[in-house]
Structures are given as structure tokens and as C-alpha cells.
Amino acid sequence: MKSQRVQRKMGTSCGSAVTSQTRMGRARVCVPSSRRRTSQGSSSLQGLARHVVARAAMTEAPERSPSPSRVDLRDEGSPTANGLFTNTNPECRRVVPSEKQMEGKTTTVKVVYVVLEAQYQASLSEAVEKLNNRDAVTSGGVGVEIVGYLLEELRDAKNYEEFKKDVETANVFIGSLIFIEELADKVIDAVQPQRERLDACLVFPSMPAVMRLNKLGSFSMAQLGQSKSVISSFMKKKKQQGSGGFEEAMLKLVRTLPSVLKYLPSDKAQDARNFMLSLQYWLGGSADNLENFLLTIAKAYVPEASKLASVQIAEPVVFPDAGIWHPLAPAMYEDLKEYLNWYDTRKDMTFEKDAPVVGLVLQRTHLVTGDEAHYAATVMDLEARGAKVVPIFAGGLDFSGPVKKFYFDPLNKDKSYVDCVVSLTGFALVGGPARQDHPKAIETLKTLNVPYMVSLPLVFQTTEEWSDSSLGLHPVQVALQVALPELDGGLEPIIFSGRDSRTGKSHALHDRIESVCSRAIKWADLRKKQVKDKKVCITVFSFPPDKGNVGTAAYLNVFGSIYKVLKGLQDDGYDVGQLPETDKELMESVLNDTEARYNSEDLNVAYKMSVPEYKKLCLYQEALEENWGPAPGTLNTNGEDLLVFGKEFGNVFIGVQPTFGYEGDPMRLLFSKSASPHHGFAAYYTFVEHVFKADAVLHFGTHGSLEFMPGKQVGMSDGCYPDSLIGSIPNLYYYAANNPSEATIAKRRSYANTMSYLTPPAENAGLYKGLKELSELVASYQGLKSSNRGIAIVNSIIDKAIQCNLDRDVDLPEGDAKDITEDERDIVVGSVYKKLIEIESRLLPCGLHVIGCPPSAEEAVATLVNIASIDRPEVEPPILGLPTLLAKSVNRDIEEIYRNSDKGVLDDVNLLQDITMACREAVTEFVNESVAKDGRIDVAFVDILGKLSGAKEDPWVRALNKTAFKKANKEEMEKVFNYLNFCLQQVVKDAELDSLMKALRGEYVEPGPGGDPIRNPDVLPTGKNIHALDPQAIPTSAAVQSAQVVVERLIERQKLDNGGAYPETIALVLWGTDNIKTYGESLAQVMLMVGVRPKPDALGRVNKLELIPLEELGRPRIDVVVNCSGVFRDLFVNQMNLLDRAIKLAAEQEDEPLEMNFVRKH
């Protein structure tokens, strides 16, 4: 039973919590008191509100009292100097030998370690306790003091100072999995000055710069990198292979090299052997292995520990690098058949013949260090629910190999043995926290073809910190363990284990494990159940609730699409009952009225739920009474029963999601801490899960309100309403491809497999009425400007422009046109014409999309013209846009034409219009080759067109032969149209319906980016499981290049409008969706305006900055006022940090004159 809610936190749609500040203001964090140990013991709502409150996310939230859940992203010295909201105390990892333990001992060896996660803490502490409990003889007269730091703790200024002090007095430094560059730099800054003084410095797989700190006698990674030894060549080769290859190969080297090196007399070989032996001990992870590891290092490299020479040290206890683990198994298995021989003969459990099989992916380090209680709890819960379990692990960072080895049927290698996979590592399948290889992971998962869930252990915060936080999961963990697995197609980021603040050990969160396991089995059941017996709930939305909008969604013909889906289900064997003849009849059967309003008699009532039934089935209904009173309340009720609106068609229920309930009180929606769904909302999802018993729910279109219900932003508890409402039902969600930011919210907060649908193409807005007449006057002027009628036409143009209010955008002369020169008249007409073209070419979406329906010829032309207009240096081979090529064909530069057009130079305004029209004509001819009789694109024709390319005259050649651009470079043009042919194939692929059918069969839906298909055709074909992007990878180099062009044009235009003076301040809004679509272009614009260039680190993560010298910049540094949406702030925490550092970097240039640095000036 789910626990009752004591207090509610507000969820968000724009990814922001109401209890946190919208801007980067200061908040306080409660810090627990320090603990010191001896070895003897211990001492979502704002997104909906945007419809009723104009961009509430942009407003300043009121100050509130201090709370442990508040987040401060800014402090002295660093935007995240207080460690975000993680406040574990490194002192709990300090073990100091007592006076009694040091009796007879002469030396204390101090060890300092830094690790990414805490699972080594307990093993290391136990190892040190065992060492310190040895007598003076067996310990070699040595006691050990140890202190450890979690990597994330080094953000805190106080912790970092303590870390530096500890390193200054240490004998041995150990580091592992240090892959966050800004923190890696801190480690290097603290350890590098002490490296020569340290007796030993060991860094296991981490960033290359950190691994160069390694020092064991004459052994160092820097030396290995420069020498021509076998080891050197091996490591260089494996590092170049990237992803998990280096770590995997190091494991092989660890197994073989020590046995070879120990026979070599060279001291260097012995030091290399000791390093590999140390890594073997470390990867072994047990207290015994770590005890012997510390003894080995102290014996070989700490001069004061000379008495250890007589102490015998055991070789490492070796565990398999990859295998199958089970808490009750007598051993780890390295073969699936052997595991199944044991598993199927167990006496303690019996399983149904067709029991679902769930694969679990585990971290080896948790197993070897004995920190596996959370894994055992998950295995036991799954088995208690009747599922078989295959828990696999790997020693490196690449899990694709074990997946291939252990998850396929041993009798049929082409068939998966498991029905669902749940990764409990939280990391990407290939590469872990280091350099990921998503294509390799996707290929592996496509071959396996089962649902892939990624559940999370708490890593960077304790259970108490997570529980108290309205934000939920730590932002760094969101970036590493939510965003990155999503790129692999990972679903459902549910936290399943917590971390003890004192011991660092993981512990099971049983209510969360129940959620993970019940949902995993439901996904697995989709593979087992007969199609004719499967039940599907299709949920449509109603917003705003009183405007006749039931069954609407962004850019989507909802009932036309549902009808296509129902036909597809029927063809696949689903029981869909007696379908209406048309989509209109379908809509009328659900709504009774095409203008139906919610909660009215116009809606069909599918079910009346009595209050006793509701109270029995809805376990959290009492918590709703604070806001809505006792059931049935006032919404979705006839006064006695709770009403569920919709209609059943066989095993398919088309239901209308209830409204949020706060539409009439937006301020309450924004600021009430205790907001909750109403009883009618809860009754709807209770009906779907417990009465209709849906095997899956399909939310239809962008977007509903389930994912915006109150609760934590990411990593929800059972006290968060999206988690309670969706229950155990697999959630499929058709979402607009161009809205990845809100799709990400649906994915993370309602556990949705978000499948993209194509948005209608944007078409030119065109001109009408007075603007059209004005365009005709401009055209007549171009033919008659030298005649005696030229002046009169200019006067008519000026008068008409004023009537159309263009005088607000264009400088028009106040007197008669005869009083200005002919050149000045040309500038006036050119400026008016430029503005008309700008208005005419504005893009507006045309029509509504129908799921699974290919575009019409006109729609395809509109899409491809926009795709063809962009230079694409990032593709292979690089492609120049059509405007660039056509300009070159008449010996002009397109950038110069744009600049002159902006200035109103009439000839270039005309030329730009000619280029635009020629592009359209060429693409139209190209598309017409692929049009079927019904006026829509035929995919078969597109394929034929691609094969025949070059066999006959290209259609674009025919189009350009009629223009001034017939000399366009044929080779470059062919590149463009080959690319357009590929894009056209992607546009017309019917993956939207196919992906739904795959998901309902319990198969893997291939992931893909969301965003603008014009800028990023990788969004196509639609039907992919939408993900955003790696938040640490923006802005990309291509985005920086694009931003450079935009910034130069903007500043140049502002300078023109400013009488030749540079603007001192520019205001800019950073939107989450826009930055996802453009891969951080607006973010790059801000940095380039202040004269700072973002740079990637060694792993490709953008977290470095380079100041552009004024000589190179050629202009002043422009001050920028930045306002961020909630989505941007919360999806891109690292970029907020980067932005803050960029502004500070510009402001700190004290040697620059104020007139060249407006950031510093202000």
C-alpha cells in the first residue's frame, strides 16, 4: 500500500518547482553536523499555467523560508560552490587508528581517496579496521588512517579545502571513475603539486589528465604514454577506440600482464606489475582484496613501512569480469546454460511455464564490495511476483557484450530469452559515466528487441536529501543517469535504492522497487499476452476545458489519427468491436457533439464509479480531501457517482482525461504547496488500471496534464501524483516531434515511451489586402522608376506603407519623393520591399497531421525548401545550402546579399527574392517526380528516384535552366538533392503507426532526437522514442558556428539602427525547447556576445571556456541580460553554471577599457 502523503511539493511543466527560485537567486541548505569515525565504531504545474498565466516561469518567485530542499546554484567563487544540494560529510569516511590499536606500531600510513560513487566506502573502512586490528608483527608495525571524498563533494569550498589539506599530509592517493572535467581539474590542482612528495599515487579508469597523475616508483601513465613499450602501444590503441573499449581491454591486461611481468628483473616492470596488481585488487573490491591492496602499496612504496617486508600478502581474489549473479546462487555463473541448470532446479521457488523473464543489469563493483542489498531486494520482489530473473554484471563500462552473451536463448541465438530488461546501474549501456557509444547500445538493444528500463540508485545525495527535496534527483545525476540512458532508448527513471549518509551503503527503497518490478512485469506481459486479449486505453485531452476543445492536440488531427490507429489495431488482430464507418462518426460517438465541452452532457459516460468502489481501489484518495473535500467532490460527478467519460470499442477504451481542476484559479495552481488532482482525475486512472484493466495506455497528442501533476521533478517518490496516477500501466504517448522539452517531462514524470509524430510543414504566410497592393506598387516601380511616373509611384508606396503601419518598421521620408534623390528613393522602396518579403516569407504551420499519413506534395515542398536553405558543414560530405550555391552561380556571396537586403539595397532585395523563388521551383520539380495520383508522396517513387539519380536529366536542372542561376555548380547541387532525397524518404516512412504496434507487442522502440526536422533531419522518420540530448554536449561546434553568424548580423543591424554605435546591452530569453532543437545555439549566442567561446573537454563535454581577445573579436564585449525559462534552467544545470562562468570571465578583464567591455562597465 502506498504511504499517505504528509506534505506536498509542487511539480512543474517547465521543469521548475514552485518552491525554488525562478532566477538564479540564493537559497540556503541545511547541513548535517560532522561525524568522525574511529576504526572501533561509529560516533509541474507551471507548464499548464502558461495557458492561463502569461509565462509564469518567467516571473520572479517570492522569497520563502529556508528549507533543506532549496537549491542554490550560485555562491562565492562558483555557481555551484556549495555542491548543489548534496551535503554528505566526508568525515564519515575518515578512519583513524586508536591509541590502543597503535600499541607497538611505529608508522601511520595516511590514504586519501576520491571516487564517483560510495560503494567502496564500507569495504575500504572494513579493510582499514582489519589492518588496524592486526598486532604489531602481522601489521609490520603499520597503522592506517584513511579518508574518502565523493567526487561531487569537491564542489563545496570547505570540503575542497579539507581535501587539499588531507592530500598535503597523505602518503597515498587513490582516485577512480573521475569523469567530470571541472571536478577532475580540482583533483589535479590539489594532487599535482604533491605528486612527487606522495609515496604512491594510483588513479584507476578516469579522464586521461587525471590518469597521468599515476605514480608507483618509476611507473607513471605519462611515461607509458611516451615510451614505445608494448603496454604503451596497447593503451594508446585502446584509448583511441573510445567508449568502453579501453576499460574492457584494461581488464584483459590486468588478467594477463602481472603473471608475465613478475618474471622480468627490471624495476620498471615490477612497478608496472604492482600497478596492474593494484587494479586487480581494486576491481576485486572486497574488504580482503582492499586490505591486501593497501599492504602491497605500503610495503613497496612507503619508506617508513619497511617492516612490512616480512609480511606475506595474498594474491587478489579474482571475480569474473562479466557473468550472472543471484543472491541465493552458490557462485557467479559465466554461462547462461549453467545458470539455468541451477535456477530451474531450485527447491525454494517454482514458476509458471510461461512466466515472464526479466533481465537485470548490475554494477560489478556493488557485488564485489558486498554492497548488493538493493539488488537482492529487486530480485526477490520480481520472483515473488512470479517472474524469472537473469541478473547480469560486467566489470568494465560496456554492457553490450554481456547483454549479447546472456540475454539470448541458448537454443536459438536469434531469439531473446528475456522479455524485459531493467538496468539498475543508472548508466548508459555502453561507456558508463565516461565516453558513451549510443549507436552501439542502440544496435544491441534493437537486436534484443525488448523494453529497456533504466532504474536509478541514489548516487550524489542521501535518501533523506532526496526525500526532503521538491526537485528530487540531483541535477548532476539527472545529466549522467537520466539524460544519457534516454539516448539509448531507456525508459522510466524510477529510483529504486537509497544511500546511507554514514556508511555510504545502498539500501532498498521497497515501495519504489515494487513500482519498478510491477511495471517491468507489465511490459513483459505485452510480449506474452495474445493480441485478441490485450486491452488498450486511448486517452484524449480537453484544454482549455470550457472552449469546446475535447479531443484536440498540438498540430494533430486527433480523431482522424485515432481512426487510423484503430484500423491498424484491427488489422493486427485486436478486438476493436464495431468500428464506425468514418472518423467523424467515431468522434461523434465519443463526444456526441463536435463542440463538446468537458463535464457536460455532450460527453458519453463510459462508467459510473460509486464512492465505495473508488475508496477501495484508489489507495491515495484520502490525500485529495484537503483540496477537494470528500469524494465524489464537484468535478466529474453526478452528485453520487464519479463519472468516467469515453466509449469502449471491444478491448479498446477511448477515454477523455479529466481537466486539471484549477483552471479558474491560476494563482492557486502556481503557488499552493498542497495542490493535488481532484477525485474525478484519480477516478479516471483508477478505472483504467483496476476496472477496465488496460494492458497499456496511449496518451494521444501534445499534451495532457498527468505529467504536470504535483510531485518531484525527476526521481519521484510514491508521494508524487504522476507516479500514483499511472500506477503500473505501461504508458505510450504520441508527442509532437518539435517539442522535446515537454516530451522529456512526460518521459521522466509519467514514465512515458514518447513516440514522435510529424508536425505539419511550415508554409510561407503570403500577403493580403493592403500588403498585396503595396507589393504590386513596388513591382510597378521597378519597371517605371526611370519614367516620369517613378516619383508618383514612390509617393503612393509611402502612403500605402503608412496605411499598413510599416512606418513603424521602415524609415520613410516625411516630405514628397521629388525632394530626395533617385538613389534615396531606391533605398526607400528597397526597405519597404524587404519588409514585405519578410512578412510574406514568415513560416506558418499548414493543416493538421494524421498519424501514419504521408505528406502531400505541397507539404513536402515546404519542408524540403527549408531543409535545403541551410548550410550543413557537419554532414558527410559537407553540403552548402541552395541559397549559397545560387548566389555563387552569379558570382555573389549570400552573406553580402543578406546584409545589403537588410539595408534596403533594391537590387539585392530583388536578387534575394529571385534566389528564394528559384530554390522553391527547383525543389518543386524534384518533389513532383515522387507524387502519386492522390497528390501525396509515394515512398516507392522516392526510392526509384534515388536509384535513377543521374540516369536522366535531373528535375532541378530543368527548373534552373529557366533562371539566371543555370550555371550553379552541378556537383554541389547533386549533393544537396541527394541529401533531400534521403530526407524525403525519411519524411514519408510510416514509422508512427509501426512504433505503436511494436510497443504494444512489448518490443524496443528505437530512440531518436526531438526537435526541428528542418534544422535536424535526424528527427526523421517520426515514430521514434523521443529524447532530448546530452545536456553536457551543448553548444555543439556547429551551433557555435551558426550562432557566430547570427550574432554578427544582429550586432551589425543594431549598430545601423543605433547611428553607428554598438549596443551596450542586449536582452535575450533562453528557452529549453529552442536550445534542444538548435543544440544550444542561443546559449552560444550569449557567450559570443560577451566574447567568450565554449570549448569541449577530453570527453566531448562542453564545460570549458576560452576568452576571445579584443583584437580577434573586433568589437566591444556586449552586456547581455538573460532570462531563462524553467525548462532551460532545470534541464541544463551545467550550462547555467557555464553561462555564469562566461559572464564572470568577461567581467574580470580589468585591463580592458570600459568602452570595449560593456559587461565590466555595467
Coordinates of N, CA and C in Angstrom, one line a residue, residues 856-980:
S856 N 1.4 15.6 -48.3 CA 1.1 16.0 -49.7 C 2.3 16.6 -50.4
A857 N 2.2 16.7 -51.7 CA 3.3 17.3 -52.5 C 3.6 18.7 -51.9
E858 N 2.6 19.5 -51.7 CA 2.8 20.9 -51.2 C 3.5 20.9 -49.9
E859 N 3.1 20.0 -49.0 CA 3.7 19.9 -47.7 C 5.2 19.5 -47.8
A860 N 5.5 18.5 -48.7 CA 6.8 18.0 -48.9 C 7.7 19.1 -49.4
V861 N 7.2 19.9 -50.4 CA 8.0 21.1 -50.9 C 8.3 22.1 -49.8
A862 N 7.3 22.4 -49.0 CA 7.5 23.4 -47.9 C 8.6 22.9 -47.0
T863 N 8.6 21.6 -46.6 CA 9.6 21.0 -45.7 C 11.0 21.0 -46.4
L864 N 11.1 20.6 -47.6 CA 12.4 20.4 -48.2 C 13.0 21.7 -48.6
V865 N 12.2 22.7 -49.0 CA 12.8 24.0 -49.3 C 13.5 24.6 -48.0
N866 N 12.9 24.4 -46.9 CA 13.5 24.9 -45.6 C 14.8 24.1 -45.3
I867 N 14.7 22.8 -45.5 CA 15.9 21.9 -45.2 C 17.0 22.3 -46.2
A868 N 16.7 22.6 -47.4 CA 17.7 22.9 -48.4 C 18.4 24.3 -48.3
S869 N 17.7 25.1 -47.4 CA 18.2 26.5 -47.3 C 19.4 26.6 -46.4
I870 N 19.7 25.6 -45.6 CA 20.8 25.6 -44.6 C 22.1 25.0 -45.0
D871 N 23.2 25.7 -44.8 CA 24.5 25.1 -45.0 C 24.7 24.0 -43.9
R872 N 25.2 22.8 -44.3 CA 25.4 21.7 -43.3 C 26.8 21.2 -43.4
P873 N 27.8 22.0 -42.7 CA 29.2 21.5 -42.7 C 29.4 20.3 -41.9
E874 N 28.4 19.9 -41.0 CA 28.6 18.8 -40.1 C 28.3 17.5 -40.7
V875 N 27.6 17.4 -41.9 CA 27.2 16.2 -42.5 C 28.4 15.7 -43.4
E876 N 28.3 14.4 -43.8 CA 29.4 13.9 -44.6 C 28.8 13.4 -45.9
P877 N 29.1 13.9 -47.1 CA 30.1 15.0 -47.3 C 29.4 16.4 -46.9
P878 N 30.1 17.4 -46.6 CA 29.5 18.7 -46.2 C 28.7 19.2 -47.4
I879 N 27.6 19.9 -47.0 CA 26.7 20.4 -48.0 C 26.5 21.9 -47.8
L880 N 26.5 22.6 -49.0 CA 26.2 24.0 -49.0 C 24.7 24.2 -49.3
G881 N 24.0 25.1 -48.7 CA 22.6 25.3 -48.9 C 22.3 25.9 -50.3
L882 N 21.1 25.7 -50.8 CA 20.8 26.2 -52.1 C 21.0 27.7 -52.3
P883 N 20.6 28.5 -51.3 CA 20.8 30.0 -51.5 C 22.3 30.3 -51.7
T884 N 23.2 29.6 -50.9 CA 24.6 29.8 -51.1 C 25.1 29.5 -52.5
L885 N 24.6 28.3 -53.0 CA 25.1 27.8 -54.3 C 24.5 28.7 -55.4
L886 N 23.3 29.2 -55.3 CA 22.7 30.0 -56.4 C 23.4 31.4 -56.4
A887 N 23.7 31.9 -55.2 CA 24.4 33.2 -55.2 C 25.8 33.0 -55.8
K888 N 26.5 31.9 -55.5 CA 27.8 31.7 -56.1 C 27.7 31.6 -57.6
S889 N 26.6 31.1 -58.2 CA 26.5 30.9 -59.6 C 26.4 32.3 -60.4
V890 N 26.1 33.3 -59.6 CA 26.1 34.7 -60.2 C 27.2 35.5 -59.6
N891 N 28.2 34.8 -59.1 CA 29.4 35.4 -58.6 C 29.1 36.4 -57.4
R892 N 28.2 36.0 -56.5 CA 27.9 36.8 -55.4 C 28.0 36.0 -54.1
D893 N 28.2 36.6 -53.0 CA 28.3 36.0 -51.7 C 26.9 36.1 -51.0
I894 N 26.3 35.1 -50.6 CA 25.0 35.1 -50.0 C 24.9 36.0 -48.7
E895 N 26.0 36.0 -47.9 CA 26.0 36.8 -46.7 C 26.0 38.3 -47.1
E896 N 26.7 38.7 -48.2 CA 26.7 40.1 -48.6 C 25.3 40.4 -49.1
I897 N 24.6 39.5 -49.8 CA 23.3 39.8 -50.3 C 22.3 40.0 -49.1
Y898 N 22.5 39.1 -48.1 CA 21.6 39.3 -46.9 C 21.9 40.7 -46.3
R899 N 23.1 41.1 -46.1 CA 23.4 42.4 -45.5 C 22.9 43.5 -46.3
N900 N 23.1 43.5 -47.6 CA 22.5 44.6 -48.4 C 21.0 44.6 -48.5
S901 N 20.4 43.4 -48.4 CA 19.0 43.4 -48.4 C 18.5 44.0 -47.1
D902 N 19.2 43.7 -46.0 CA 18.8 44.3 -44.7 C 18.9 45.9 -44.8
K903 N 19.8 46.4 -45.6 CA 20.0 47.8 -45.7 C 19.0 48.4 -46.7
G904 N 18.2 47.5 -47.4 CA 17.3 48.0 -48.3 C 17.8 48.3 -49.7
V905 N 19.0 47.8 -50.1 CA 19.5 47.9 -51.4 C 18.6 47.2 -52.4
L906 N 17.9 47.9 -53.3 CA 16.8 47.3 -54.0 C 17.3 46.2 -54.9
D907 N 18.4 46.3 -55.6 CA 18.9 45.3 -56.5 C 19.1 43.9 -55.7
D908 N 19.6 44.1 -54.5 CA 19.9 42.8 -53.7 C 18.6 42.3 -53.1
V909 N 17.7 43.2 -52.8 CA 16.4 42.7 -52.3 C 15.8 41.9 -53.4
N910 N 15.8 42.4 -54.6 CA 15.3 41.6 -55.8 C 16.0 40.3 -56.0
L911 N 17.3 40.4 -55.9 CA 18.2 39.2 -56.1 C 17.8 38.1 -55.1
L912 N 17.7 38.5 -53.9 CA 17.4 37.6 -52.8 C 16.0 36.9 -53.0
Q913 N 15.1 37.7 -53.5 CA 13.7 37.2 -53.8 C 13.8 36.2 -55.0
D914 N 14.6 36.5 -56.0 CA 14.8 35.6 -57.1 C 15.4 34.3 -56.7
I915 N 16.4 34.4 -55.8 CA 17.1 33.1 -55.3 C 16.1 32.3 -54.5
T916 N 15.2 33.0 -53.7 CA 14.2 32.2 -52.9 C 13.2 31.5 -53.8
M917 N 12.8 32.2 -54.9 CA 11.8 31.6 -55.8 C 12.5 30.5 -56.6
A918 N 13.7 30.6 -57.0 CA 14.4 29.6 -57.7 C 14.6 28.3 -56.9
C919 N 14.9 28.5 -55.6 CA 15.0 27.4 -54.7 C 13.7 26.6 -54.7
R920 N 12.6 27.3 -54.6 CA 11.3 26.7 -54.5 C 11.0 26.0 -55.8
E921 N 11.3 26.6 -56.9 CA 11.0 26.0 -58.2 C 11.8 24.7 -58.3
A922 N 13.0 24.7 -58.0 CA 13.9 23.5 -58.1 C 13.4 22.4 -57.3
V923 N 13.0 22.7 -56.0 CA 12.6 21.7 -55.1 C 11.2 21.1 -55.6
T924 N 10.3 22.0 -56.1 CA 9.0 21.6 -56.5 C 9.2 20.6 -57.7
E925 N 10.0 20.9 -58.6 CA 10.3 20.0 -59.8 C 10.8 18.6 -59.2
F926 N 11.6 18.7 -58.2 CA 12.2 17.5 -57.7 C 11.1 16.6 -57.0
V927 N 10.2 17.3 -56.2 CA 9.2 16.6 -55.5 C 8.1 16.0 -56.4
N928 N 7.8 16.7 -57.5 CA 6.8 16.3 -58.4 C 7.1 14.9 -59.0
E929 N 8.4 14.5 -59.0 CA 8.8 13.2 -59.6 C 8.2 12.1 -58.7
S930 N 7.9 12.4 -57.4 CA 7.5 11.4 -56.5 C 6.1 11.4 -56.1
V931 N 5.2 12.2 -56.8 CA 3.8 12.3 -56.4 C 3.0 11.3 -57.0
A932 N 2.1 10.6 -56.1 CA 1.2 9.6 -56.6 C -0.1 10.3 -57.1
K933 N -1.1 9.5 -57.6 CA -2.3 10.1 -58.1 C -3.1 10.9 -57.1
D934 N -3.0 10.5 -55.8 CA -3.8 11.2 -54.8 C -3.2 12.5 -54.3
G935 N -2.1 12.9 -55.0 CA -1.4 14.1 -54.6 C -0.5 14.0 -53.4
R936 N -0.3 12.8 -52.9 CA 0.6 12.6 -51.8 C 1.9 11.9 -52.3
I937 N 2.9 12.0 -51.5 CA 4.2 11.4 -51.8 C 4.1 9.9 -51.7
D938 N 4.6 9.2 -52.7 CA 4.7 7.7 -52.7 C 6.1 7.3 -52.4
V939 N 6.3 6.5 -51.3 CA 7.6 6.1 -50.9 C 8.3 5.3 -52.0
A940 N 7.5 4.5 -52.7 CA 8.1 3.7 -53.8 C 8.8 4.6 -54.9
F941 N 8.1 5.7 -55.2 CA 8.6 6.7 -56.2 C 9.9 7.3 -55.7
V942 N 9.9 7.6 -54.4 CA 11.1 8.2 -53.8 C 12.3 7.3 -53.9
D943 N 12.1 6.0 -53.6 CA 13.2 5.0 -53.8 C 13.7 4.9 -55.2
I944 N 12.7 4.9 -56.1 CA 13.1 4.8 -57.6 C 13.8 6.1 -58.0
L945 N 13.4 7.2 -57.5 CA 14.1 8.5 -57.8 C 15.5 8.4 -57.4
G946 N 15.7 7.9 -56.2 CA 17.1 7.8 -55.7 C 18.0 6.9 -56.6
K947 N 17.4 5.8 -57.1 CA 18.2 4.9 -57.9 C 18.4 5.4 -59.3
L948 N 17.5 6.2 -59.8 CA 17.6 6.8 -61.1 C 18.4 8.1 -61.2
S949 N 18.8 8.6 -60.0 CA 19.5 9.8 -60.0 C 20.8 9.8 -60.9
G950 N 20.8 10.7 -61.8 CA 22.0 10.7 -62.7 C 21.7 10.0 -64.0
A951 N 20.6 9.1 -64.1 CA 20.3 8.4 -65.3 C 19.6 9.2 -66.3
K952 N 19.0 10.3 -65.9 CA 18.3 11.2 -66.8 C 18.5 12.6 -66.3
E953 N 18.0 13.6 -67.0 CA 18.2 15.0 -66.6 C 17.5 15.2 -65.2
D954 N 18.3 15.7 -64.3 CA 17.8 16.0 -63.0 C 16.7 17.0 -63.1
P955 N 15.6 16.9 -62.3 CA 14.5 17.8 -62.3 C 14.9 19.2 -61.9
W956 N 15.8 19.4 -61.0 CA 16.3 20.7 -60.6 C 17.0 21.4 -61.7
V957 N 17.6 20.7 -62.6 CA 18.3 21.3 -63.8 C 17.2 22.0 -64.7
R958 N 16.1 21.3 -64.9 CA 15.1 21.9 -65.7 C 14.6 23.2 -65.1
A959 N 14.4 23.2 -63.8 CA 13.9 24.4 -63.1 C 14.9 25.5 -63.2
L960 N 16.2 25.3 -63.0 CA 17.1 26.4 -63.0 C 17.5 26.9 -64.4
N961 N 17.2 26.0 -65.4 CA 17.5 26.5 -66.8 C 16.7 27.7 -67.2
K962 N 15.6 27.9 -66.5 CA 14.7 29.0 -66.8 C 15.1 30.2 -66.1
T963 N 16.2 30.2 -65.2 CA 16.5 31.3 -64.4 C 17.9 31.8 -64.7
A964 N 18.4 32.8 -63.9 CA 19.7 33.3 -64.1 C 20.8 32.4 -63.4
F965 N 20.3 31.3 -62.7 CA 21.2 30.6 -61.9 C 21.6 29.2 -62.6
K966 N 21.4 29.1 -63.9 CA 21.6 27.8 -64.6 C 23.1 27.4 -64.5
K967 N 24.0 28.3 -64.1 CA 25.4 27.8 -64.0 C 25.8 27.3 -62.6
A968 N 24.8 27.1 -61.8 CA 25.1 26.6 -60.5 C 25.9 25.3 -60.6
N969 N 26.8 25.2 -59.6 CA 27.8 24.0 -59.6 C 27.0 22.7 -59.5
K970 N 27.1 21.9 -60.6 CA 26.3 20.7 -60.7 C 26.7 19.7 -59.6
E971 N 28.0 19.5 -59.4 CA 28.4 18.6 -58.4 C 27.9 18.9 -57.0
E972 N 27.9 20.2 -56.6 CA 27.4 20.6 -55.3 C 25.9 20.5 -55.2
M973 N 25.2 20.8 -56.3 CA 23.8 20.7 -56.4 C 23.3 19.3 -56.2
E974 N 24.1 18.3 -56.8 CA 23.8 16.9 -56.7 C 23.9 16.5 -55.3
K975 N 24.9 17.0 -54.5 CA 25.0 16.7 -53.1 C 23.7 17.1 -52.4
V976 N 23.3 18.3 -52.7 CA 22.1 18.8 -52.0 C 20.9 18.0 -52.3
F977 N 20.7 17.6 -53.5 CA 19.4 16.9 -53.9 C 19.5 15.4 -53.5
N978 N 20.7 14.9 -53.4 CA 20.8 13.5 -52.9 C 20.4 13.5 -51.4
Y979 N 20.9 14.6 -50.7 CA 20.5 14.7 -49.3 C 19.0 14.9 -49.1
L980 N 18.4 15.7 -50.0 CA 17.0 16.0 -50.0 C 16.2 14.7 -50.3

